[in-house]
Short mmCIF file of C-alpha atoms in Angstrom, two decimals:
data_model
loop_
_atom_site.label_atom_id
_atom_site.label_comp_id
_atom_site.label_asym_id
_atom_site.label_seq_id
_atom_site.Cartn_x
_atom_site.Cartn_y
_atom_site.Cartn_z
CA UNK M 247 -15.30 -57.57 227.53
CA UNK M 248 -14.71 -57.75 223.73
CA UNK M 249 -17.06 -59.83 221.62
CA UNK M 250 -15.27 -60.98 218.49
CA UNK M 251 -18.12 -62.93 216.97
CA UNK M 252 -21.43 -61.98 218.50
CA UNK M 253 -24.50 -63.88 217.52
CA UNK M 254 -27.46 -65.53 219.22
CA UNK M 255 -26.84 -65.58 222.98
CA UNK M 256 -27.72 -68.32 225.37
CA UNK M 257 -30.99 -66.57 225.95
CA UNK M 258 -31.78 -66.57 222.22
CA UNK M 259 -30.97 -62.84 221.77
CA UNK M 260 -29.56 -62.15 218.20
CA UNK M 261 -27.00 -59.54 219.20
CA UNK M 262 -25.34 -59.31 215.75
CA UNK M 263 -28.60 -58.65 213.91
CA UNK M 264 -29.70 -56.05 216.45
CA UNK M 265 -26.40 -54.15 216.36
CA UNK M 266 -26.19 -54.31 212.54
CA UNK M 267 -29.61 -52.71 212.17
CA UNK M 268 -28.89 -50.02 214.73
CA UNK M 269 -25.52 -49.21 213.09
CA UNK M 270 -27.23 -49.04 209.68
CA UNK M 271 -29.54 -46.35 211.05
CA UNK M 272 -26.57 -44.46 212.49
CA UNK M 273 -24.70 -44.78 209.14
CA UNK M 274 -27.40 -43.18 207.00
CA UNK M 275 -25.71 -39.72 207.19
CA UNK M 276 -22.47 -41.34 205.90
CA UNK M 277 -24.28 -42.66 202.85
CA UNK M 278 -25.59 -39.19 202.18
CA UNK M 279 -22.07 -37.77 202.47
CA UNK M 280 -20.72 -40.45 200.11
CA UNK M 281 -23.40 -39.56 197.58
CA UNK M 282 -22.40 -35.93 197.95
CA UNK M 283 -18.71 -36.81 197.38
CA UNK M 284 -19.63 -38.73 194.24
CA UNK M 285 -21.52 -35.72 192.89
CA UNK M 286 -18.65 -33.35 193.71
CA UNK M 287 -16.17 -35.69 192.03
CA UNK M 288 -18.38 -35.85 188.94
CA UNK M 289 -18.57 -32.06 188.88
CA UNK M 290 -14.78 -31.77 189.19
CA UNK M 291 -14.39 -34.23 186.31
CA UNK M 292 -16.77 -32.17 184.16
CA UNK M 293 -14.85 -28.99 184.94
CA UNK M 294 -11.61 -30.77 184.11
CA UNK M 295 -13.02 -31.61 180.70
CA UNK M 296 -14.20 -28.03 180.15
CA UNK M 297 -10.84 -26.67 181.23
CA UNK M 298 -9.09 -28.90 178.70
CA UNK M 299 -11.45 -27.86 175.91
CA UNK M 300 -11.03 -24.21 176.86
CA UNK M 301 -7.27 -24.67 176.53
CA UNK M 302 -7.79 -26.17 173.08
CA UNK M 303 -9.87 -23.15 172.09
CA UNK M 304 -7.17 -20.86 173.49
CA UNK M 305 -4.54 -22.58 171.34
CA UNK M 306 -6.75 -22.42 168.25
CA UNK M 307 -7.33 -18.71 168.81
CA UNK M 308 -3.61 -18.10 169.44
CA UNK M 309 -2.73 -19.73 166.11
CA UNK M 310 -4.79 -17.02 164.39
CA UNK M 311 -2.60 -14.41 166.11
CA UNK M 312 0.55 -15.85 164.55
CA UNK M 313 1.67 -13.47 161.81
CA UNK M 314 3.02 -16.37 159.77
CA UNK M 315 -0.55 -17.66 159.45
CA UNK M 316 -1.49 -14.62 157.42
CA UNK M 317 1.88 -13.99 155.76
CA UNK M 318 2.25 -17.45 154.23
CA UNK M 319 2.73 -17.44 150.45
CA UNK M 320 2.42 -19.95 147.62
CA UNK M 321 4.46 -19.74 144.42
CA UNK M 322 3.84 -21.07 140.92
CA UNK M 323 5.87 -20.97 137.70
CA UNK M 324 4.56 -21.06 134.16
CA UNK M 325 7.60 -23.19 133.28
CA UNK M 326 8.77 -25.07 136.34
CA UNK M 327 11.30 -27.03 134.30
CA UNK M 328 13.18 -23.79 133.62
CA UNK M 329 12.51 -21.84 136.80
CA UNK M 330 11.31 -23.07 140.18
CA UNK M 331 10.70 -20.70 143.07
CA UNK M 332 10.06 -20.56 146.81
CA UNK M 333 8.79 -17.70 148.94
CA UNK M 334 9.10 -16.85 152.60
CA UNK M 335 6.27 -15.49 154.70
CA UNK M 336 5.53 -11.93 153.73
CA UNK M 337 7.04 -12.12 150.25
CA UNK M 338 5.62 -9.45 147.96
CA UNK M 339 2.64 -10.87 146.10
CA UNK M 340 2.58 -10.37 142.35
CA UNK M 341 3.43 -11.79 138.93
CA UNK M 342 7.07 -11.54 137.88
CA UNK M 343 8.46 -12.00 134.36
CA UNK M 344 11.76 -13.89 134.51
CA UNK M 345 14.16 -14.74 131.67
CA UNK M 346 17.32 -16.82 132.02
CA UNK M 347 20.16 -16.13 129.58
CA UNK M 348 22.89 -18.12 131.30
CA UNK M 349 23.21 -20.73 134.02
CA UNK M 350 26.05 -20.63 136.50
CA UNK M 351 28.84 -23.07 135.78
CA UNK M 352 32.18 -24.12 137.17
CA UNK M 353 35.48 -23.97 135.30
CA UNK M 354 36.52 -27.27 133.72
CA UNK M 355 39.87 -28.11 132.10
CA UNK M 356 41.25 -31.29 130.56
CA UNK M 357 44.76 -32.45 129.84
CA UNK M 358 46.09 -33.97 126.63
CA UNK M 359 45.65 -37.72 126.35
CA UNK M 360 48.42 -39.99 127.56
CA UNK M 361 48.81 -43.75 127.53
CA UNK M 362 46.84 -45.28 130.37
CA UNK M 363 49.01 -45.93 133.40
CA UNK M 364 51.99 -43.96 132.07
CA UNK M 365 54.03 -41.89 134.51
CA UNK M 366 54.96 -38.21 134.52
CA UNK M 367 58.64 -38.92 133.86
CA UNK M 368 59.88 -35.87 135.78
CA UNK M 369 59.17 -34.32 139.15
CA UNK M 370 57.80 -30.90 139.96
CA UNK M 371 54.83 -29.25 141.62
CA UNK M 372 51.50 -27.59 140.85
CA UNK M 373 50.38 -24.38 142.57
CA UNK M 374 46.58 -24.07 142.55
CA UNK M 375 44.62 -20.91 143.36
CA UNK M 376 40.93 -20.04 143.08
CA UNK M 377 40.02 -16.66 141.58
CA UNK M 378 38.63 -14.94 138.48
CA UNK M 379 39.72 -14.90 134.86
CA UNK M 380 39.38 -11.92 132.58
CA UNK M 381 40.63 -12.98 129.20
CA UNK M 382 44.17 -14.26 129.74
CA UNK M 383 44.50 -12.37 133.02
CA UNK M 384 43.87 -14.09 136.34
CA UNK M 385 43.16 -12.41 139.70
CA UNK M 386 43.52 -14.64 142.72
CA UNK M 387 40.87 -14.75 145.38
CA UNK M 388 41.30 -14.28 149.11
CA UNK M 389 42.45 -17.89 149.69
CA UNK M 390 46.17 -18.62 149.35
CA UNK M 391 47.41 -20.95 146.63
CA UNK M 392 47.84 -24.62 147.47
CA UNK M 393 50.85 -26.68 146.30
CA UNK M 394 50.57 -30.26 145.08
CA UNK M 395 53.71 -32.38 144.61
CA UNK M 396 54.29 -34.16 141.31
CA UNK M 397 56.61 -37.19 141.38
CA UNK M 398 58.31 -38.61 138.29
CA UNK M 399 56.65 -41.97 138.94
CA UNK M 400 53.12 -40.51 139.39
CA UNK M 401 50.32 -41.52 137.08
CA UNK M 402 47.41 -39.17 136.39
CA UNK M 403 45.37 -41.12 138.95
CA UNK M 404 48.05 -40.47 141.60
CA UNK M 405 47.98 -36.75 140.87
CA UNK M 406 44.15 -36.65 140.87
CA UNK M 407 44.11 -38.30 144.28
CA UNK M 408 46.64 -35.79 145.63
CA UNK M 409 44.68 -32.82 144.22
CA UNK M 410 41.44 -34.02 145.78
CA UNK M 411 43.03 -34.40 149.20
CA UNK M 412 44.60 -30.92 149.05
CA UNK M 413 41.36 -28.95 149.57
CA UNK M 414 42.50 -26.49 146.93
CA UNK M 415 38.96 -25.67 145.77
CA UNK M 416 39.02 -27.96 142.73
CA UNK M 417 38.13 -31.59 142.02
CA UNK M 418 40.10 -33.92 139.73
CA UNK M 419 39.25 -37.15 137.99
CA UNK M 420 40.73 -39.37 135.25
CA UNK M 421 38.70 -40.32 132.21
CA UNK M 422 39.93 -43.37 130.29
CA UNK M 423 39.01 -44.30 126.72
CA UNK M 424 40.70 -46.48 124.14
CA UNK M 425 43.80 -46.99 126.25
CA UNK M 426 44.21 -43.25 126.75
CA UNK M 427 43.82 -41.22 129.96
CA UNK M 428 42.86 -37.58 130.50
CA UNK M 429 42.99 -35.57 133.71
CA UNK M 430 39.75 -33.60 134.16
CA UNK M 431 39.80 -30.74 136.65
CA UNK M 432 36.64 -28.90 137.77
CA UNK M 433 36.10 -26.01 140.12
CA UNK M 434 34.41 -27.07 143.33
CA UNK M 435 31.92 -24.21 143.02
CA UNK M 436 30.15 -22.39 140.22
CA UNK M 437 30.52 -18.68 139.51
CA UNK M 438 32.99 -16.41 137.75
CA UNK M 439 34.91 -15.78 140.98
CA UNK M 440 35.42 -19.51 141.50
CA UNK M 441 37.66 -20.12 138.47
CA UNK M 442 41.12 -21.52 139.07
CA UNK M 443 44.73 -21.16 137.88
CA UNK M 444 47.27 -23.98 137.99
CA UNK M 445 50.93 -22.98 137.72
CA UNK M 446 53.60 -25.63 137.06
CA UNK M 447 57.18 -25.75 138.38
CA UNK M 448 60.04 -28.19 137.81
CA UNK M 449 61.88 -29.97 140.60
CA UNK M 450 64.18 -26.98 141.08
CA UNK M 451 61.28 -24.57 141.56
CA UNK M 452 61.59 -22.91 138.16
CA UNK M 453 58.27 -22.04 136.51
CA UNK M 454 57.34 -24.08 133.44
CA UNK M 455 55.87 -21.72 130.87
CA UNK M 456 55.57 -23.79 127.72
CA UNK M 457 53.06 -26.35 129.04
CA UNK M 458 54.54 -29.18 127.02
CA UNK M 459 56.88 -30.96 129.43
CA UNK M 460 56.60 -32.57 132.89
CA UNK M 461 54.17 -30.92 135.28
CA UNK M 462 53.63 -28.18 132.67
CA UNK M 463 51.25 -30.51 130.85
CA UNK M 464 48.87 -30.18 133.81
CA UNK M 465 49.12 -26.42 134.14
CA UNK M 466 46.40 -23.94 133.30
CA UNK M 467 48.07 -20.58 133.49
CA UNK M 468 48.90 -17.52 131.43
CA UNK M 469 52.42 -17.02 130.13
CA UNK M 470 51.58 -13.40 129.41
CA UNK M 471 50.21 -13.88 125.94
CA UNK M 472 48.37 -17.19 126.07
CA UNK M 473 47.09 -19.92 128.37
CA UNK M 474 49.49 -22.86 128.53
CA UNK M 475 48.93 -26.44 129.72
CA UNK M 476 45.49 -28.01 129.77
CA UNK M 477 42.66 -27.01 127.50
CA UNK M 478 39.57 -25.13 128.73
CA UNK M 479 36.38 -27.18 128.41
CA UNK M 480 34.13 -24.75 130.28
CA UNK M 481 34.73 -21.32 131.77
CA UNK M 482 33.50 -20.34 135.23
CA UNK M 483 30.40 -18.20 134.89
CA UNK M 484 27.71 -16.55 136.99
CA UNK M 485 24.07 -17.18 136.23
CA UNK M 486 22.41 -14.32 134.38
CA UNK M 487 18.72 -13.48 134.30
CA UNK M 488 16.28 -10.60 134.19
CA UNK M 489 13.37 -10.04 136.55
CA UNK M 490 10.81 -7.66 135.08
CA UNK M 491 13.55 -6.41 132.78
CA UNK M 492 16.11 -5.81 135.54
CA UNK M 493 19.38 -7.76 135.09
CA UNK M 494 20.36 -9.98 138.01
CA UNK M 495 23.13 -12.51 138.50
CA UNK M 496 24.46 -14.97 141.02
CA UNK M 497 27.52 -17.17 141.50
CA UNK M 498 25.14 -20.12 141.58
CA UNK M 499 21.79 -20.88 140.01
CA UNK M 500 19.79 -19.38 142.83
CA UNK M 501 18.67 -15.76 142.69
CA UNK M 502 17.70 -14.15 145.99
CA UNK M 503 16.95 -10.56 146.82
CA UNK M 504 15.67 -9.54 143.41
CA UNK M 505 12.16 -9.67 144.89
CA UNK M 506 11.76 -9.46 148.65
CA UNK M 507 11.20 -12.93 150.12
CA UNK M 508 11.37 -14.69 146.73
CA UNK M 509 14.04 -17.21 145.73
CA UNK M 510 14.37 -18.18 142.07
CA UNK M 511 15.98 -21.52 141.24
CA UNK M 512 17.28 -21.36 137.67
CA UNK M 513 17.31 -24.69 135.89
CA UNK M 514 17.33 -23.94 132.15
CA UNK M 515 18.12 -21.10 129.77
CA UNK M 516 14.77 -19.76 128.56
CA UNK M 517 13.69 -18.80 125.07
CA UNK M 518 10.72 -16.79 126.32
CA UNK M 519 9.86 -15.12 129.63
CA UNK M 520 8.56 -17.29 132.46
CA UNK M 521 5.86 -15.93 134.78
CA UNK M 522 6.48 -16.56 138.47
CA UNK M 523 3.39 -15.85 140.56
CA UNK M 524 3.43 -15.15 144.29
CA UNK M 525 0.03 -15.21 145.98
CA UNK M 526 -1.24 -15.29 149.54
CA UNK M 527 -1.57 -18.80 150.92
CA UNK M 528 -5.27 -19.19 151.74
CA UNK M 529 -5.06 -22.85 152.76
CA UNK M 530 -3.20 -22.17 156.01
CA UNK M 531 -5.51 -19.50 157.46
CA UNK M 532 -8.59 -21.37 156.21
CA UNK M 533 -7.46 -24.49 158.04
CA UNK M 534 -6.79 -22.57 161.24
CA UNK M 535 -10.13 -20.75 161.09
CA UNK M 536 -11.90 -24.09 160.71
CA UNK M 537 -9.91 -25.45 163.67
CA UNK M 538 -10.97 -22.41 165.72
CA UNK M 539 -14.64 -23.05 164.88
CA UNK M 540 -14.29 -26.75 165.74
CA UNK M 541 -12.69 -26.01 169.12
CA UNK M 542 -15.41 -23.47 169.92
CA UNK M 543 -18.19 -25.87 168.94
CA UNK M 544 -16.78 -28.68 171.07
CA UNK M 545 -16.69 -26.43 174.12
CA UNK M 546 -20.17 -24.99 173.56
CA UNK M 547 -21.66 -28.46 173.00
CA UNK M 548 -20.02 -29.77 176.16
CA UNK M 549 -21.32 -26.89 178.27
CA UNK M 550 -24.82 -27.39 176.86
CA UNK M 551 -24.71 -31.13 177.67
CA UNK M 552 -23.30 -30.61 181.16
CA UNK M 553 -25.85 -27.93 182.14
CA UNK M 554 -29.04 -29.38 180.62
CA UNK M 555 -32.11 -30.65 182.48
CA UNK M 556 -34.11 -33.52 181.05
CA UNK M 557 -37.80 -32.94 181.96
CA UNK M 558 -38.79 -36.38 180.71
CA UNK M 559 -36.57 -38.19 183.19
CA UNK M 560 -36.41 -35.26 185.61
CA UNK M 561 -32.63 -35.62 185.57
CA UNK M 562 -30.21 -32.71 185.89
CA UNK M 563 -26.73 -32.87 184.41
CA UNK M 564 -23.68 -32.40 186.64
CA UNK M 565 -23.39 -28.64 186.02
CA UNK M 566 -27.09 -27.82 185.74
CA UNK M 567 -27.60 -24.59 187.64
CA UNK M 568 -23.86 -23.92 187.93
CA UNK M 569 -23.53 -20.15 187.54
CA UNK M 570 -19.86 -20.37 186.54
CA UNK M 571 -20.65 -22.71 183.66
CA UNK M 572 -23.56 -20.63 182.41
CA UNK M 573 -21.45 -17.48 182.81
CA UNK M 574 -18.66 -19.04 180.75
CA UNK M 575 -21.12 -19.91 178.00
CA UNK M 576 -22.64 -16.42 177.99
CA UNK M 577 -19.28 -14.64 177.90
CA UNK M 578 -18.01 -16.70 174.97
CA UNK M 579 -21.24 -16.23 173.03
CA UNK M 580 -21.01 -12.47 173.51
CA UNK M 581 -17.44 -12.44 172.13
CA UNK M 582 -18.29 -14.62 169.14
CA UNK M 583 -21.47 -12.80 168.18
CA UNK M 584 -20.23 -9.34 169.11
CA UNK M 585 -18.81 -6.66 166.86
CA UNK M 586 -15.17 -6.85 165.84
CA UNK M 587 -12.65 -4.00 166.07
CA UNK M 588 -14.03 -0.70 164.83
CA UNK M 589 -13.02 0.71 161.47
CA UNK M 590 -12.40 -2.62 159.80
CA UNK M 591 -13.83 -3.93 156.56
CA UNK M 592 -15.35 -6.85 158.44
CA UNK M 593 -17.18 -6.19 161.68
CA UNK M 594 -18.59 -9.61 162.56
CA UNK M 595 -17.64 -13.26 162.13
CA UNK M 596 -20.86 -13.94 160.26
CA UNK M 597 -19.64 -11.62 157.48
CA UNK M 598 -16.67 -13.89 156.77
CA UNK M 599 -18.59 -17.16 156.95
CA UNK M 600 -18.62 -18.12 160.67
CA UNK M 601 -22.35 -18.19 161.22
CA UNK M 602 -23.92 -18.79 164.65
CA UNK M 603 -26.50 -21.57 164.73
CA UNK M 604 -29.57 -21.89 166.92
CA UNK M 605 -27.76 -24.23 169.32
CA UNK M 606 -24.94 -21.69 169.75
CA UNK M 607 -22.37 -23.48 167.60
CA UNK M 608 -20.60 -22.01 164.58
CA UNK M 609 -21.10 -23.21 161.03
CA UNK M 610 -18.42 -22.33 158.49
CA UNK M 611 -19.84 -20.98 155.24
CA UNK M 612 -16.96 -21.90 152.93
CA UNK M 613 -18.23 -19.65 150.13
CA UNK M 614 -18.22 -16.57 152.34
CA UNK M 615 -14.89 -17.49 153.89
CA UNK M 616 -13.30 -18.03 150.49
CA UNK M 617 -14.53 -14.61 149.36
CA UNK M 618 -13.14 -12.99 152.52
CA UNK M 619 -9.73 -14.55 151.78
CA UNK M 620 -9.50 -12.15 148.83
CA UNK M 621 -8.87 -9.44 151.44
CA UNK M 622 -6.34 -11.16 153.72
CA UNK M 623 -5.23 -8.04 155.60
CA UNK M 624 -8.81 -7.10 156.45
CA UNK M 625 -9.67 -10.66 157.43
CA UNK M 626 -6.60 -10.83 159.65
CA UNK M 627 -7.65 -7.59 161.37
CA UNK M 628 -11.03 -9.10 162.30
CA UNK M 629 -9.26 -11.91 164.15
CA UNK M 630 -5.90 -10.47 165.12
CA UNK M 631 -6.21 -6.69 165.61
CA UNK M 632 -4.32 -5.52 168.70
CA UNK M 633 -5.89 -2.23 169.69
CA UNK M 634 -4.85 -2.38 173.31
CA UNK M 635 -8.40 -2.72 174.65
CA UNK M 636 -11.11 -5.36 174.46
CA UNK M 637 -13.34 -3.47 172.01
CA UNK M 638 -10.42 -2.68 169.71
CA UNK M 639 -8.93 -6.18 169.72
CA UNK M 640 -9.67 -8.83 167.12
CA UNK M 641 -12.12 -11.58 168.02
CA UNK M 642 -9.51 -14.37 168.17
CA UNK M 643 -7.39 -12.19 170.45
CA UNK M 644 -10.39 -11.62 172.74
CA UNK M 645 -11.13 -15.35 172.88
CA UNK M 646 -7.47 -16.15 173.57
CA UNK M 647 -7.29 -13.59 176.38
CA UNK M 648 -10.61 -14.72 177.90
CA UNK M 649 -9.64 -18.39 177.88
CA UNK M 650 -6.21 -17.61 179.32
CA UNK M 651 -7.77 -15.58 182.16
CA UNK M 652 -10.48 -18.16 182.91
CA UNK M 653 -8.01 -21.05 183.06
CA UNK M 654 -5.28 -19.09 184.80
CA UNK M 655 -4.60 -18.91 188.51
CA UNK M 656 -7.53 -17.10 190.11
CA UNK M 657 -9.63 -17.41 186.97
CA UNK M 658 -13.26 -18.52 187.06
CA UNK M 659 -12.60 -22.06 185.90
CA UNK M 660 -9.54 -22.59 188.07
CA UNK M 661 -11.26 -21.07 191.12
CA UNK M 662 -14.35 -23.20 190.59
CA UNK M 663 -12.24 -26.35 190.38
CA UNK M 664 -10.24 -25.35 193.46
CA UNK M 665 -13.40 -24.66 195.47
CA UNK M 666 -14.88 -28.00 194.45
CA UNK M 667 -11.69 -29.81 195.43
CA UNK M 668 -11.82 -28.07 198.82
CA UNK M 669 -15.44 -29.15 199.27
CA UNK M 670 -14.54 -32.73 198.36
CA UNK M 671 -11.68 -32.79 200.85
CA UNK M 672 -13.90 -31.38 203.60
CA UNK M 673 -16.71 -33.82 202.80
CA UNK M 674 -14.35 -36.80 202.86
CA UNK M 675 -13.00 -35.59 206.19
CA UNK M 676 -16.57 -35.51 207.56
CA UNK M 677 -17.08 -39.09 206.34
CA UNK M 678 -13.93 -40.21 208.15
CA UNK M 679 -15.01 -38.48 211.39
CA UNK M 680 -18.48 -40.02 211.23
CA UNK M 681 -17.06 -43.47 210.50
CA UNK M 682 -14.81 -43.15 213.54
CA UNK M 683 -17.79 -42.09 215.68
CA UNK M 684 -19.96 -44.98 214.44
CA UNK M 685 -17.16 -47.44 215.19
CA UNK M 686 -17.32 -46.27 218.81
CA UNK M 687 -21.12 -46.54 218.82
CA UNK M 688 -20.93 -50.04 217.35
CA UNK M 689 -18.50 -51.18 220.03
CA UNK M 690 -20.73 -49.73 222.75
CA UNK M 691 -23.84 -51.44 221.34
CA UNK M 692 -22.12 -54.81 221.17
CA UNK M 693 -21.04 -54.41 224.79
CA UNK M 694 -24.51 -53.36 225.94
CA UNK M 695 -26.39 -56.12 224.14
CA UNK M 696 -23.93 -58.83 225.12
CA UNK M 697 -24.25 -57.71 228.71
CA UNK M 698 -28.03 -57.77 228.34
CA UNK M 699 -27.86 -61.28 226.91
CA UNK M 700 -25.67 -62.41 229.82
CA UNK M 701 -28.02 -60.83 232.37
CA UNK M 702 -31.06 -62.44 230.75
CA UNK M 703 -29.32 -65.80 230.93
CA UNK M 704 -28.63 -65.28 234.64
CA UNK M 705 -32.26 -64.32 235.29
CA UNK M 706 -33.51 -67.36 233.43
CA UNK M 707 -31.25 -69.56 235.54
CA UNK M 708 -32.51 -67.94 238.73
CA UNK M 709 -36.13 -68.38 237.61
CA UNK M 710 -35.52 -72.08 237.00
CA UNK M 711 -33.98 -72.48 240.45
CA UNK M 712 -36.91 -70.76 242.15
CA UNK M 713 -39.37 -72.89 240.21
CA UNK M 714 -37.54 -76.04 241.29
CA UNK M 715 -37.60 -74.95 244.96
CA UNK M 716 -41.32 -74.21 244.86
CA UNK M 717 -41.96 -77.58 243.32
CA UNK M 718 -39.90 -79.28 246.03
CA UNK M 719 -41.75 -77.38 248.76
CA UNK M 720 -45.12 -78.33 247.37
CA UNK M 721 -44.14 -82.03 247.35
CA UNK M 722 -42.97 -81.83 250.97
CA UNK M 723 -46.23 -80.28 252.12
CA UNK M 724 -48.46 -82.95 250.55
#
């Protein structure tokens, strides 16, 4: 018999109240297990937070192992209007005296003026080649010459358009003034090897050598004794400079290779030497060292909070008494306060400004750290030395390796989290089993007490019947 809504029976027995109280007693172990699950979940959450902060510390330590952190350079120029400079990581530090005698330039020619909109009057062609001039002698470059057609009806604008679409290595434009037009031709690139020659031919293919008729007016070529055609406005030239007295040049206004890792951008001819200074970039490593200290402090503070015991409230934090947490704290403190690699200028972090405080955190002494930056190679060794063993490795390398091992598969932190997750799963399974068992007990109790209520009702009915019979008998006898 299933009772869907038990309550007070016909005999006045409150079945629901009785069963509820009995089930509550049976359920007390479930409440204890639920409390245990809540504590395990809280512990897992705390370890998740520590694992994340340990990863942050690992990343901060790894950034101090990046060679570019220590090889970064900054550059300054005593006359940045004349010479600007950039440096790659590892560029040779020093002060360099630079003088600029010539900027690179492209060849520029211009034609004689003609009436605006007038046509060529005769057909022909222009053969254009990029190369180098030496006096009146031209040596073509590796690229073949490019031919541009000249029609009798072409204006200078038509020819400029055709030149620009030919990809011949030159650019053309028309300058108009006072009803007169000039064709201006410029080399597409600067440098002595990027000059150009323009040979003119008539419509029969015969070379025009006098430069006064037809397409010859737009030539710029040697006839053996002189340049005919357009006039030279600017010759193609390399830039010319000296670096510490050594002559250097370039086809453009950028000098590379004169000093390893240093690029000089020439912008003006100088009248006096310009000092270009290359120094170690202290801002980058300083920033990363501060980030390392911050990451360490966040982790240490979290461990301290999660493992503390408050005697006033007699309350223990989630990881109070957790040997893995205290072991993690101890191991990190030993690395941070321990001696660095042997043989170095700096043997401890405190010597370079990372001073351990009473609460275990690090305080950055900027004065000490700034002084240590004067010896970048030695400071790098304290953090980054790779001696192949723990005692010979730099402190940042030790921290990186420790964090990687602790968070890795099988590491202390990962194993602790895995074990806690296993305990939580097992505890939740126990709760489910006990809930199933109590459901059976509850059903049995309802059945028992409903049966009892029914039986009591029957007995009460029987008692009433007997009482009635006795009363009837007594009346009959009197």
